[in-house]
Structures are given as C-alpha cells and as structure tokens.
PDB file of C-alpha atoms and ligand atoms in Angstrom:
ATOM      1  CA  MET A 132      46.599-124.180 -86.699  1.00 57.00           C
ATOM      2  CA  THR A 133      43.123-124.219 -87.316  1.00 76.00           C
ATOM      3  CA  SER A 134      40.690-125.277 -84.837  1.00 72.00           C
ATOM      4  CA  THR A 135      37.615-127.292 -85.567  1.00 89.00           C
ATOM      5  CA  LEU A 136      35.651-127.861 -82.164  1.00 96.00           C
ATOM      6  CA  GLU A 137      36.097-125.710 -79.216  1.00 97.00           C
ATOM      7  CA  THR A 138      34.874-124.649 -76.298  1.00 98.00           C
ATOM      8  CA  THR A 139      35.115-121.779 -73.677  1.00 98.00           C
ATOM      9  CA  ASP A 140      34.639-122.041 -70.041  1.00 98.00           C
ATOM     10  CA  LEU A 141      32.270-124.696 -70.601  1.00 98.00           C
ATOM     11  CA  ARG A 142      30.895-125.796 -67.062  1.00 98.00           C
ATOM     12  CA  LYS A 143      28.316-128.792 -65.983  1.00 98.00           C
ATOM     13  CA  ALA A 144      27.285-129.751 -62.824  1.00 98.00           C
ATOM     14  CA  PHE A 145      25.131-133.004 -61.713  1.00 97.00           C
ATOM     15  CA  GLY A 146      23.442-132.151 -58.467  1.00 94.00           C
ATOM     16  CA  GLY A 147      26.585-131.594 -56.021  1.00 92.00           C
ATOM     17  CA  VAL A 148      28.889-133.098 -58.692  1.00 96.00           C
ATOM     18  CA  THR A 149      31.198-130.440 -61.154  1.00 97.00           C
ATOM     19  CA  ALA A 150      31.982-132.395 -64.093  1.00 98.00           C
ATOM     20  CA  LEU A 151      33.007-129.515 -66.374  1.00 98.00           C
ATOM     21  CA  ASP A 152      34.400-126.942 -64.131  1.00 98.00           C
ATOM     22  CA  GLY A 153      34.943-124.083 -66.952  1.00 97.00           C
ATOM     23  CA  ALA A 154      36.640-126.085 -69.732  1.00 98.00           C
ATOM     24  CA  THR A 155      38.539-124.175 -72.363  1.00 98.00           C
ATOM     25  CA  VAL A 156      39.778-126.529 -75.390  1.00 97.00           C
ATOM     26  CA  ALA A 157      40.453-126.252 -78.864  1.00 97.00           C
ATOM     27  CA  PHE A 158      40.866-129.240 -81.153  1.00 97.00           C
ATOM     28  CA  GLN A 159      42.870-129.060 -84.188  1.00 96.00           C
ATOM     29  CA  HIS A 160      41.177-129.204 -87.316  1.00 95.00           C
ATOM     30  CA  GLY A 161      42.151-132.501 -89.730  1.00 96.00           C
ATOM     31  CA  LYS A 162      44.216-133.969 -86.809  1.00 97.00           C
ATOM     32  CA  VAL A 163      43.902-136.982 -84.497  1.00 98.00           C
ATOM     33  CA  ASN A 164      43.657-135.387 -81.157  1.00 98.00           C
ATOM     34  CA  ALA A 165      43.037-137.103 -78.079  1.00 97.00           C
ATOM     35  CA  LEU A 166      40.821-135.914 -74.802  1.00 97.00           C
ATOM     36  CA  ILE A 167      42.517-138.007 -71.710  1.00 96.00           C
ATOM     37  CA  GLY A 168      42.256-137.626 -67.927  1.00 94.00           C
ATOM     38  CA  PRO A 169      41.637-140.115 -64.965  1.00 93.00           C
ATOM     39  CA  ASN A 170      38.243-141.619 -64.621  1.00 93.00           C
ATOM     40  CA  GLY A 171      35.568-139.167 -63.629  1.00 95.00           C
ATOM     41  CA  SER A 172      37.594-136.011 -65.013  1.00 96.00           C
ATOM     42  CA  GLY A 173      34.765-135.055 -67.441  1.00 97.00           C
ATOM     43  CA  LYS A 174      35.258-136.600 -70.629  1.00 97.00           C
ATOM     44  CA  THR A 175      32.184-137.887 -71.417  1.00 96.00           C
ATOM     45  CA  THR A 176      30.661-135.136 -69.939  1.00 97.00           C
ATOM     46  CA  PHE A 177      32.375-133.023 -72.233  1.00 98.00           C
ATOM     47  CA  PHE A 178      31.442-134.942 -75.763  1.00 97.00           C
ATOM     48  CA  ASN A 179      27.669-135.406 -74.366  1.00 96.00           C
ATOM     49  CA  CYS A 180      27.780-131.335 -74.196  1.00 97.00           C
ATOM     50  CA  VAL A 181      29.534-130.829 -77.220  1.00 97.00           C
ATOM     51  CA  THR A 182      27.136-133.046 -79.263  1.00 96.00           C
ATOM     52  CA  GLY A 183      24.121-131.727 -77.907  1.00 96.00           C
ATOM     53  CA  MET A 184      23.005-134.606 -75.534  1.00 94.00           C
ATOM     54  CA  ILE A 185      22.898-132.423 -72.768  1.00 96.00           C
ATOM     55  CA  LYS A 186      23.055-128.579 -71.875  1.00 96.00           C
ATOM     56  CA  PRO A 187      25.499-127.227 -70.378  1.00 97.00           C
ATOM     57  CA  ASP A 188      25.039-124.863 -67.542  1.00 97.00           C
ATOM     58  CA  GLY A 189      27.545-122.344 -68.672  1.00 97.00           C
ATOM     59  CA  GLY A 190      29.917-121.316 -71.502  1.00 98.00           C
ATOM     60  CA  ALA A 191      29.961-121.966 -75.035  1.00 98.00           C
ATOM     61  CA  VAL A 192      30.884-124.324 -77.625  1.00 98.00           C
ATOM     62  CA  THR A 193      31.967-123.590 -81.542  1.00 97.00           C
ATOM     63  CA  TYR A 194      32.134-126.209 -84.071  1.00 96.00           C
ATOM     64  CA  ASP A 195      34.173-124.653 -87.150  1.00 94.00           C
ATOM     65  CA  GLY A 196      33.462-121.199 -85.851  1.00 93.00           C
ATOM     66  CA  ARG A 197      29.893-121.827 -85.940  1.00 94.00           C
ATOM     67  CA  ASP A 198      28.216-121.254 -81.727  1.00 96.00           C
ATOM     68  CA  ILE A 199      26.952-124.966 -81.484  1.00 96.00           C
ATOM     69  CA  THR A 200      26.219-124.285 -77.645  1.00 97.00           C
ATOM     70  CA  GLY A 201      22.694-125.775 -76.537  1.00 93.00           C
ATOM     71  CA  LYS A 202      22.194-127.073 -80.179  1.00 95.00           C
ATOM     72  CA  ALA A 203      20.303-130.302 -80.626  1.00 94.00           C
ATOM     73  CA  PRO A 204      21.986-133.562 -81.541  1.00 93.00           C
ATOM     74  CA  HIS A 205      20.751-133.989 -85.022  1.00 91.00           C
ATOM     75  CA  THR A 206      21.710-130.300 -85.828  1.00 93.00           C
ATOM     76  CA  ILE A 207      25.076-130.855 -84.527  1.00 94.00           C
ATOM     77  CA  ALA A 208      24.986-133.927 -87.039  1.00 92.00           C
ATOM     78  CA  ARG A 209      24.375-132.306 -89.602  1.00 92.00           C
ATOM     79  CA  HIS A 210      27.114-129.849 -89.482  1.00 93.00           C
ATOM     80  CA  GLY A 211      29.381-132.538 -89.517  1.00 94.00           C
ATOM     81  CA  MET A 212      30.319-134.006 -86.276  1.00 95.00           C
ATOM     82  CA  GLY A 213      29.584-137.647 -85.555  1.00 93.00           C
ATOM     83  CA  ARG A 214      30.218-139.915 -82.516  1.00 91.00           C
ATOM     84  CA  THR A 215      30.241-143.404 -80.768  1.00 90.00           C
ATOM     85  CA  PHE A 216      29.469-143.976 -77.199  1.00 87.00           C
ATOM     86  CA  GLN A 217      31.502-145.402 -74.347  1.00 82.00           C
ATOM     87  CA  LEU A 218      29.489-148.071 -73.740  1.00 81.00           C
ATOM     88  CA  CYS A 219      28.694-148.984 -77.318  1.00 79.00           C
ATOM     89  CA  ARG A 220      25.027-148.378 -78.898  1.00 85.00           C
ATOM     90  CA  THR A 221      23.975-151.274 -81.113  1.00 89.00           C
ATOM     91  CA  PHE A 222      20.722-152.867 -81.642  1.00 92.00           C
ATOM     92  CA  PRO A 223      21.336-156.454 -80.177  1.00 93.00           C
ATOM     93  CA  ARG A 224      18.654-158.053 -82.310  1.00 93.00           C
ATOM     94  CA  MET A 225      19.272-156.487 -85.592  1.00 94.00           C
ATOM     95  CA  THR A 226      22.239-157.621 -88.110  1.00 95.00           C
ATOM     96  CA  ALA A 227      25.259-155.740 -88.757  1.00 96.00           C
ATOM     97  CA  LEU A 228      24.286-154.384 -91.765  1.00 95.00           C
ATOM     98  CA  GLU A 229      20.348-153.390 -90.419  1.00 93.00           C
ATOM     99  CA  ASN A 230      22.910-151.920 -87.372  1.00 94.00           C
ATOM    100  CA  VAL A 231      24.582-149.685 -90.079  1.00 94.00           C
ATOM    101  CA  LEU A 232      21.450-148.645 -92.366  1.00 92.00           C
ATOM    102  CA  ALA A 233      19.283-147.995 -89.027  1.00 88.00           C
ATOM    103  CA  ALA A 234      22.256-145.384 -88.052  1.00 84.00           C
ATOM    104  CA  VAL A 235      21.806-143.435 -91.122  1.00 79.00           C
ATOM    105  CA  PRO A 236      18.666-140.233 -90.537  1.00 64.00           C
ATOM    106  CA  VAL A 237      15.756-141.593 -93.017  1.00 61.00           C
ATOM    107  CA  GLY A 238      14.708-137.765 -93.710  1.00 58.00           C
ATOM    108  CA  GLY A 239      11.385-138.410 -92.551  1.00 54.00           C
ATOM    109  CA  LEU A 240      10.406-141.528 -93.733  1.00 55.00           C
ATOM    110  CA  LEU A 241       7.776-143.789 -92.671  1.00 57.00           C
ATOM    111  CA  PRO A 242       9.061-147.043 -90.217  1.00 58.00           C
ATOM    112  CA  GLY A 243       7.060-148.533 -93.259  1.00 58.00           C
ATOM    113  CA  LEU A 244       8.851-147.148 -95.910  1.00 58.00           C
ATOM    114  CA  ARG A 245      12.631-147.823 -94.612  1.00 57.00           C
ATOM    115  CA  GLY A 246      12.568-151.240 -96.376  1.00 58.00           C
ATOM    116  CA  ALA A 247      12.169-149.336 -99.795  1.00 59.00           C
ATOM    117  CA  ARG A 248      15.763-147.918 -99.304  1.00 61.00           C
ATOM    118  CA  ARG A 249      17.675-147.433-102.177  1.00 72.00           C
ATOM    119  CA  ARG A 250      20.224-150.253-103.257  1.00 80.00           C
ATOM    120  CA  SER A 251      22.533-147.685-102.961  1.00 84.00           C
ATOM    121  CA  GLU A 252      22.378-147.009 -99.439  1.00 88.00           C
ATOM    122  CA  ILE A 253      22.936-150.522 -98.620  1.00 91.00           C
ATOM    123  CA  ASP A 254      26.229-150.809-101.044  1.00 92.00           C
ATOM    124  CA  ARG A 255      27.442-147.657 -99.157  1.00 93.00           C
ATOM    125  CA  ALA A 256      26.725-149.784 -95.575  1.00 95.00           C
ATOM    126  CA  MET A 257      28.827-152.748 -97.123  1.00 96.00           C
ATOM    127  CA  SER A 258      31.370-150.878 -98.222  1.00 96.00           C
ATOM    128  CA  TRP A 259      31.549-149.123 -94.667  1.00 96.00           C
ATOM    129  CA  LEU A 260      31.533-152.980 -93.095  1.00 96.00           C
ATOM    130  CA  THR A 261      34.317-153.635 -95.668  1.00 96.00           C
ATOM    131  CA  ARG A 262      36.301-150.765 -94.983  1.00 94.00           C
ATOM    132  CA  LEU A 263      36.027-151.983 -90.966  1.00 93.00           C
ATOM    133  CA  GLY A 264      36.931-155.585 -91.672  1.00 93.00           C
ATOM    134  CA  ILE A 265      33.571-156.750 -90.445  1.00 94.00           C
ATOM    135  CA  GLU A 266      31.621-157.615 -93.585  1.00 96.00           C
ATOM    136  CA  HIS A 267      31.757-161.022 -93.214  1.00 96.00           C
ATOM    137  CA  LEU A 268      29.163-160.474 -90.303  1.00 96.00           C
ATOM    138  CA  ALA A 269      26.956-158.262 -92.386  1.00 96.00           C
ATOM    139  CA  GLY A 270      24.176-160.797 -91.301  1.00 96.00           C
ATOM    140  CA  SER A 271      25.263-161.674 -87.978  1.00 96.00           C
ATOM    141  CA  GLU A 272      22.990-160.124 -85.440  1.00 96.00           C
ATOM    142  CA  ALA A 273      24.949-157.539 -83.395  1.00 95.00           C
ATOM    143  CA  ARG A 274      24.346-159.620 -80.286  1.00 95.00           C
ATOM    144  CA  ASP A 275      26.548-162.740 -81.386  1.00 96.00           C
ATOM    145  CA  MET A 276      29.297-160.561 -82.323  1.00 95.00           C
ATOM    146  CA  SER A 277      32.208-159.581 -79.822  1.00 92.00           C
ATOM    147  CA  TRP A 278      32.691-156.523 -77.964  1.00 90.00           C
ATOM    148  CA  GLY A 279      35.413-155.434 -80.516  1.00 90.00           C
ATOM    149  CA  GLN A 280      33.289-156.187 -83.494  1.00 92.00           C
ATOM    150  CA  GLN A 281      30.177-154.264 -81.972  1.00 93.00           C
ATOM    151  CA  LYS A 282      32.616-151.115 -81.528  1.00 92.00           C
ATOM    152  CA  LEU A 283      33.501-151.537 -85.307  1.00 93.00           C
ATOM    153  CA  LEU A 284      29.560-151.663 -86.051  1.00 94.00           C
ATOM    154  CA  GLU A 285      29.056-148.546 -84.281  1.00 93.00           C
ATOM    155  CA  LEU A 286      31.808-146.502 -85.618  1.00 94.00           C
ATOM    156  CA  ALA A 287      30.611-147.719 -88.970  1.00 95.00           C
ATOM    157  CA  GLY A 288      27.390-146.322 -88.471  1.00 94.00           C
ATOM    158  CA  VAL A 289      28.990-143.380 -87.252  1.00 94.00           C
ATOM    159  CA  LEU A 290      30.740-143.409 -91.339  1.00 95.00           C
ATOM    160  CA  MET A 291      27.278-143.577 -92.764  1.00 93.00           C
ATOM    161  CA  SER A 292      26.839-139.992 -92.214  1.00 91.00           C
ATOM    162  CA  GLU A 293      30.413-139.270 -93.821  1.00 93.00           C
ATOM    163  CA  PRO A 294      30.892-136.739 -90.600  1.00 95.00           C
ATOM    164  CA  ALA A 295      33.970-134.340 -91.057  1.00 96.00           C
ATOM    165  CA  THR A 296      34.500-134.609 -87.342  1.00 97.00           C
ATOM    166  CA  VAL A 297      34.478-138.084 -85.501  1.00 97.00           C
ATOM    167  CA  LEU A 298      33.982-138.199 -81.803  1.00 97.00           C
ATOM    168  CA  LEU A 299      35.492-141.481 -80.336  1.00 96.00           C
ATOM    169  CA  ASP A 300      34.400-142.442 -76.316  1.00 94.00           C
ATOM    170  CA  GLU A 301      36.777-145.018 -75.360  1.00 92.00           C
ATOM    171  CA  PRO A 302      37.431-146.859 -79.152  1.00 91.00           C
ATOM    172  CA  ALA A 303      40.091-149.569 -77.799  1.00 89.00           C
ATOM    173  CA  GLY A 304      38.101-150.305 -74.401  1.00 85.00           C
ATOM    174  CA  GLY A 305      37.853-154.220 -73.828  1.00 84.00           C
ATOM    175  CA  VAL A 306      38.660-154.499 -77.298  1.00 86.00           C
ATOM    176  CA  ASN A 307      41.601-157.520 -77.853  1.00 86.00           C
ATOM    177  CA  PRO A 308      44.534-156.533 -79.034  1.00 86.00           C
ATOM    178  CA  ALA A 309      44.300-157.589 -82.957  1.00 84.00           C
ATOM    179  CA  LEU A 310      41.211-154.954 -82.732  1.00 87.00           C
ATOM    180  CA  LEU A 311      43.227-152.610 -80.971  1.00 88.00           C
ATOM    181  CA  ASP A 312      45.738-152.280 -83.687  1.00 89.00           C
ATOM    182  CA  ARG A 313      43.299-152.098 -86.594  1.00 89.00           C
ATOM    183  CA  ILE A 314      41.280-149.499 -84.831  1.00 92.00           C
ATOM    184  CA  GLY A 315      44.523-147.815 -84.646  1.00 94.00           C
ATOM    185  CA  VAL A 316      45.790-148.048 -88.352  1.00 94.00           C
ATOM    186  CA  LEU A 317      41.628-147.455 -89.567  1.00 94.00           C
ATOM    187  CA  VAL A 318      41.666-143.975 -87.690  1.00 96.00           C
ATOM    188  CA  ARG A 319      44.733-142.878 -88.960  1.00 97.00           C
ATOM    189  CA  GLU A 320      43.760-144.007 -92.655  1.00 96.00           C
ATOM    190  CA  LEU A 321      40.565-142.356 -92.054  1.00 96.00           C
ATOM    191  CA  ASN A 322      42.420-139.091 -90.963  1.00 97.00           C
ATOM    192  CA  ALA A 323      44.646-139.231 -94.356  1.00 97.00           C
ATOM    193  CA  GLU A 324      41.493-139.067 -96.198  1.00 95.00           C
ATOM    194  CA  GLY A 325      40.459-135.767 -94.094  1.00 95.00           C
ATOM    195  CA  ARG A 326      38.658-136.912 -91.500  1.00 96.00           C
ATOM    196  CA  THR A 327      39.132-134.925 -87.892  1.00 97.00           C
ATOM    197  CA  PHE A 328      39.410-137.009 -85.100  1.00 98.00           C
ATOM    198  CA  VAL A 329      38.679-136.301 -81.101  1.00 98.00           C
ATOM    199  CA  ILE A 330      39.315-139.716 -78.904  1.00 97.00           C
ATOM    200  CA  VAL A 331      38.563-140.419 -75.581  1.00 96.00           C
ATOM    201  CA  GLU A 332      40.885-143.089 -74.587  1.00 94.00           C
ATOM    202  CA  HIS A 333      42.683-144.934 -71.540  1.00 90.00           C
ATOM    203  CA  ASN A 334      45.054-147.079 -73.300  1.00 92.00           C
ATOM    204  CA  MET A 335      47.839-144.790 -73.426  1.00 91.00           C
ATOM    205  CA  ASP A 336      49.968-146.532 -75.929  1.00 91.00           C
ATOM    206  CA  LEU A 337      47.149-146.280 -78.426  1.00 94.00           C
ATOM    207  CA  VAL A 338      46.937-142.431 -77.683  1.00 95.00           C
ATOM    208  CA  MET A 339      50.438-141.639 -78.002  1.00 94.00           C
ATOM    209  CA  SER A 340      51.056-143.532 -81.570  1.00 94.00           C
ATOM    210  CA  ILE A 341      47.633-142.422 -83.051  1.00 96.00           C
ATOM    211  CA  SER A 342      47.428-138.349 -82.065  1.00 97.00           C
ATOM    212  CA  ASP A 343      48.974-135.102 -82.893  1.00 97.00           C
ATOM    213  CA  HIS A 344      47.536-133.308 -80.321  1.00 97.00           C
ATOM    214  CA  ILE A 345      46.629-134.032 -76.532  1.00 97.00           C
ATOM    215  CA  VAL A 346      44.534-132.385 -74.227  1.00 97.00           C
ATOM    216  CA  VAL A 347      44.476-134.055 -70.572  1.00 96.00           C
ATOM    217  CA  PHE A 348      41.585-132.930 -68.332  1.00 96.00           C
ATOM    218  CA  ASP A 349      41.526-133.224 -64.351  1.00 94.00           C
ATOM    219  CA  ARG A 350      38.700-132.430 -62.414  1.00 95.00           C
ATOM    220  CA  GLY A 351      36.507-131.219 -65.090  1.00 97.00           C
ATOM    221  CA  ARG A 352      38.933-128.734 -66.929  1.00 96.00           C
ATOM    222  CA  PRO A 353      42.269-128.850 -69.218  1.00 97.00           C
ATOM    223  CA  ILE A 354      45.613-129.082 -67.015  1.00 95.00           C
ATOM    224  CA  ALA A 355      47.683-129.465 -70.777  1.00 95.00           C
ATOM    225  CA  SER A 356      47.741-129.841 -74.165  1.00 96.00           C
ATOM    226  CA  GLY A 357      50.462-130.713 -76.528  1.00 96.00           C
ATOM    227  CA  PRO A 358      51.684-133.168 -79.062  1.00 96.00           C
ATOM    228  CA  PRO A 359      52.447-136.497 -77.373  1.00 95.00           C
ATOM    229  CA  SER A 360      56.618-135.925 -77.009  1.00 93.00           C
ATOM    230  CA  VAL A 361      55.308-132.533 -74.510  1.00 94.00           C
ATOM    231  CA  ILE A 362      52.443-134.768 -72.691  1.00 94.00           C
ATOM    232  CA  ARG A 363      54.139-137.340 -71.897  1.00 90.00           C
ATOM    233  CA  THR A 364      56.897-135.849 -69.498  1.00 88.00           C
ATOM    234  CA  ASP A 365      54.564-133.093 -68.184  1.00 87.00           C
ATOM    235  CA  GLU A 366      54.732-132.851 -64.749  1.00 86.00           C
ATOM    236  CA  LYS A 367      51.123-131.841 -64.144  1.00 85.00           C
ATOM    237  CA  VAL A 368      49.686-135.241 -66.448  1.00 84.00           C
ATOM    238  CA  LEU A 369      52.333-137.164 -63.947  1.00 84.00           C
ATOM    239  CA  GLY A 370      50.775-135.957 -61.231  1.00 81.00           C
ATOM    240  CA  ALA A 371      47.099-136.513 -62.259  1.00 78.00           C
ATOM    241  CA  TYR A 372      47.867-140.177 -63.198  1.00 74.00           C
ATOM    242  CA  LEU A 373      50.049-141.045 -60.951  1.00 61.00           C
ATOM    243  CA  GLY A 374      49.782-138.919 -57.920  1.00 59.00           C
ATOM    244  CA  VAL A 375      53.486-137.603 -57.855  1.00 52.00           C
TER     245      VAL A 375
HETATM  246  N1  ADP B1800      24.038-137.899 -65.926  1.00 57.93           N
HETATM  247  C1  ADP B1800      25.225-137.775 -64.699  1.00 57.93           C
HETATM  248  N2  ADP B1800      24.266-137.829 -63.627  1.00 57.93           N
HETATM  249  C2  ADP B1800      25.088-137.774 -62.291  1.00 57.93           C
HETATM  250  N3  ADP B1800      26.399-137.679 -61.991  1.00 57.93           N
HETATM  251  C3  ADP B1800      27.207-137.788 -63.519  1.00 57.93           C
HETATM  252  C4  ADP B1800      26.714-137.877 -64.910  1.00 57.93           C
HETATM  253  N4  ADP B1800      27.417-137.835 -65.510  1.00 57.93           N
HETATM  254  C5  ADP B1800      28.582-137.696 -65.368  1.00 57.93           C
HETATM  255  N5  ADP B1800      28.493-137.594 -63.845  1.00 57.93           N
HETATM  256  C6  ADP B1800      29.630-137.187 -62.932  1.00 57.93           C
HETATM  257  O1  ADP B1800      30.606-136.605 -63.604  1.00 57.93           O
HETATM  258  C7  ADP B1800      31.771-136.457 -63.216  1.00 57.93           C
HETATM  259  C8  ADP B1800      32.334-136.525 -64.398  1.00 57.93           C
HETATM  260  O2  ADP B1800      32.024-138.026 -65.132  1.00 57.93           O
HETATM  261  P1  ADP B1800      32.064-138.541 -66.591  1.00 57.93           P
HETATM  262  O3  ADP B1800      32.001-137.529 -67.404  1.00 57.93           O
HETATM  263  O4  ADP B1800      31.305-139.810 -67.120  1.00 57.93           O
HETATM  264  O5  ADP B1800      33.848-138.578 -66.593  1.00 57.93           O
HETATM  265  P2  ADP B1800      35.131-139.343 -67.518  1.00 57.93           P
HETATM  266  O6  ADP B1800      34.385-139.809 -68.886  1.00 57.93           O
HETATM  267  O7  ADP B1800      35.901-138.752 -67.794  1.00 57.93           O
HETATM  268  O8  ADP B1800      35.162-140.872 -66.766  1.00 57.93           O
HETATM  269  C9  ADP B1800      31.868-137.652 -62.635  1.00 57.93           C
HETATM  270  O9  ADP B1800      31.765-137.366 -61.127  1.00 57.93           O
HETATM  271  C10 ADP B1800      30.588-138.981 -62.763  1.00 57.93           C
HETATM  272  O10 ADP B1800      30.332-139.069 -61.280  1.00 57.93           O
HETATM  273 MG1   MG B1801      33.939-141.726 -69.579  1.00 57.93          MG
END
C-alpha cells in the first residue's frame, strides 16, 4: 500500500500541554483515511502541523515522499494538500459564490483586479457549488446559510484548488442527518475520482461507513490503525473511548 501523508515522531506542546507526543502515522494514497480519537487527543493539532499552520517542536512530515516539515501553508497547498477547519472558515457577509472564488489563490493580483476574474473561474466555482448541492445559494450570504451548508461551502472553496489530498476536520459536526448522508456520499464519489481523504470525525457511523483505513489517536499518538473491521473490535480503542 502506498502512503501519501506520513509523519515520524511528530511532537508539539503548548506550554505544559503535550498535544502531539511522538506521532508516527501513515495515511494511504487514493483511500479514504480517518483520524479518530477522544477530544483533546491531538487530531486538530496534527492537521495544523501537517498543513503548516503551526510548526511542530520535533519530528518530520512527508507528503508523497517529499519532506514538508515546517513548510508554509501556501507551499504545502501547492503540493496538493487542501483542508477544512473544525470551526468552518467562511466570510459571513460574502455570498456563497464570492466565498468559493475567494478561496482560490489570486496569484498576486491586486485586490482591485480580482473583479476582473476570468469567466471560467466563476463557471468552475458554480460547478463545485452544483456538485455539492448548494448552487441555489450562490447569491446568498454565508451568514444566512445553515451550519451544514457553510461546511459544504468551505469544502467547495477547498476543491477549487483541485487538491489531490483533502483533510476534513469534523465535516459532520453540527450537521443535520440529511446533509450528513450527502457528505458521506460526496466523499466516496470524490475519492472514486482519485482524491485521497483524511477525515477527523466523531460520528462513528459515518467513519465506519466511508473509511478504508482508520488511525486512532489517544493522548497525542496513535494507539491503533487498520480497516474499520479491525478498529471496531480493538480493545485499546474501546478502552480509550469507553474507559473499558
Ligand atoms: N493553540 C493552543 N494553545 C494551547 N493549547 C492547545 C492549543 N491547541 C490545542 N491545544 C491543546 O492541545 C491538546 C490537543 O488539542 P487538539 O489538537 O485540538 O485535539 P482534538 O482535535 O483531538 O480534540 C488539547 O489539550 C488542547 O487543549
Ligand atoms: Mg479538533
């Protein structure tokens, strides 16, 4: 199995709090990977370190065999990794279409020239909105959209850069059941088209139904990894979650 995103002995502490405690992890190329674990086990910190949002204190990150440890977020994005945020980042007073366009790197264009964006980019933004089922909201301000719709909007913005690997931080958090099903189907469809996913998610039904490979964190390091069938019955995992 080829891995894509790998870390070796990744470490990060915030003051006296150890968020990542020597995490050595490999996610699989072309698969839907999940990263699960109790609250505070370091999942978001892991995403922040591998996407360059924060610098790890130690350890290494490689993406498709390339050392990306400590590289800037825009550099890592250029290598093909895109991500969403646990607390959804959209511009509340911009329309859905404007939000998706704003997510595209403008390549040094002056702000005043951004309005002169090529028609093709607008078409591409509209097609992602359509693909995610929110094209009818293209002209609505993000603040008037539901939480789940805003999460889809954020994902549309990420997909505008055509990332080979998509990291999703709690895509189902606070999302209603109908949208949740759609997110699951979308992830599988986008994966079938060749995109690798790494998904941090608490909804175990969703995780177990869409993942090929699961890594379980506890206290800043992996305690188990494998397919859903193995993870479901792993005693260390049950212990970490249920205090067994
Ligand atoms: N910016 C920060 N400053 C201080 N502590 C942080 C910061 N980010 C995360 N932490 C702490 O690091 C630990 C791991 O947090 P986090 O990575 O958000 O876990 P998870 O996403 O698994 O819930 C927690 O104890 C959290 O309080
Ligand atoms: Mg988190």
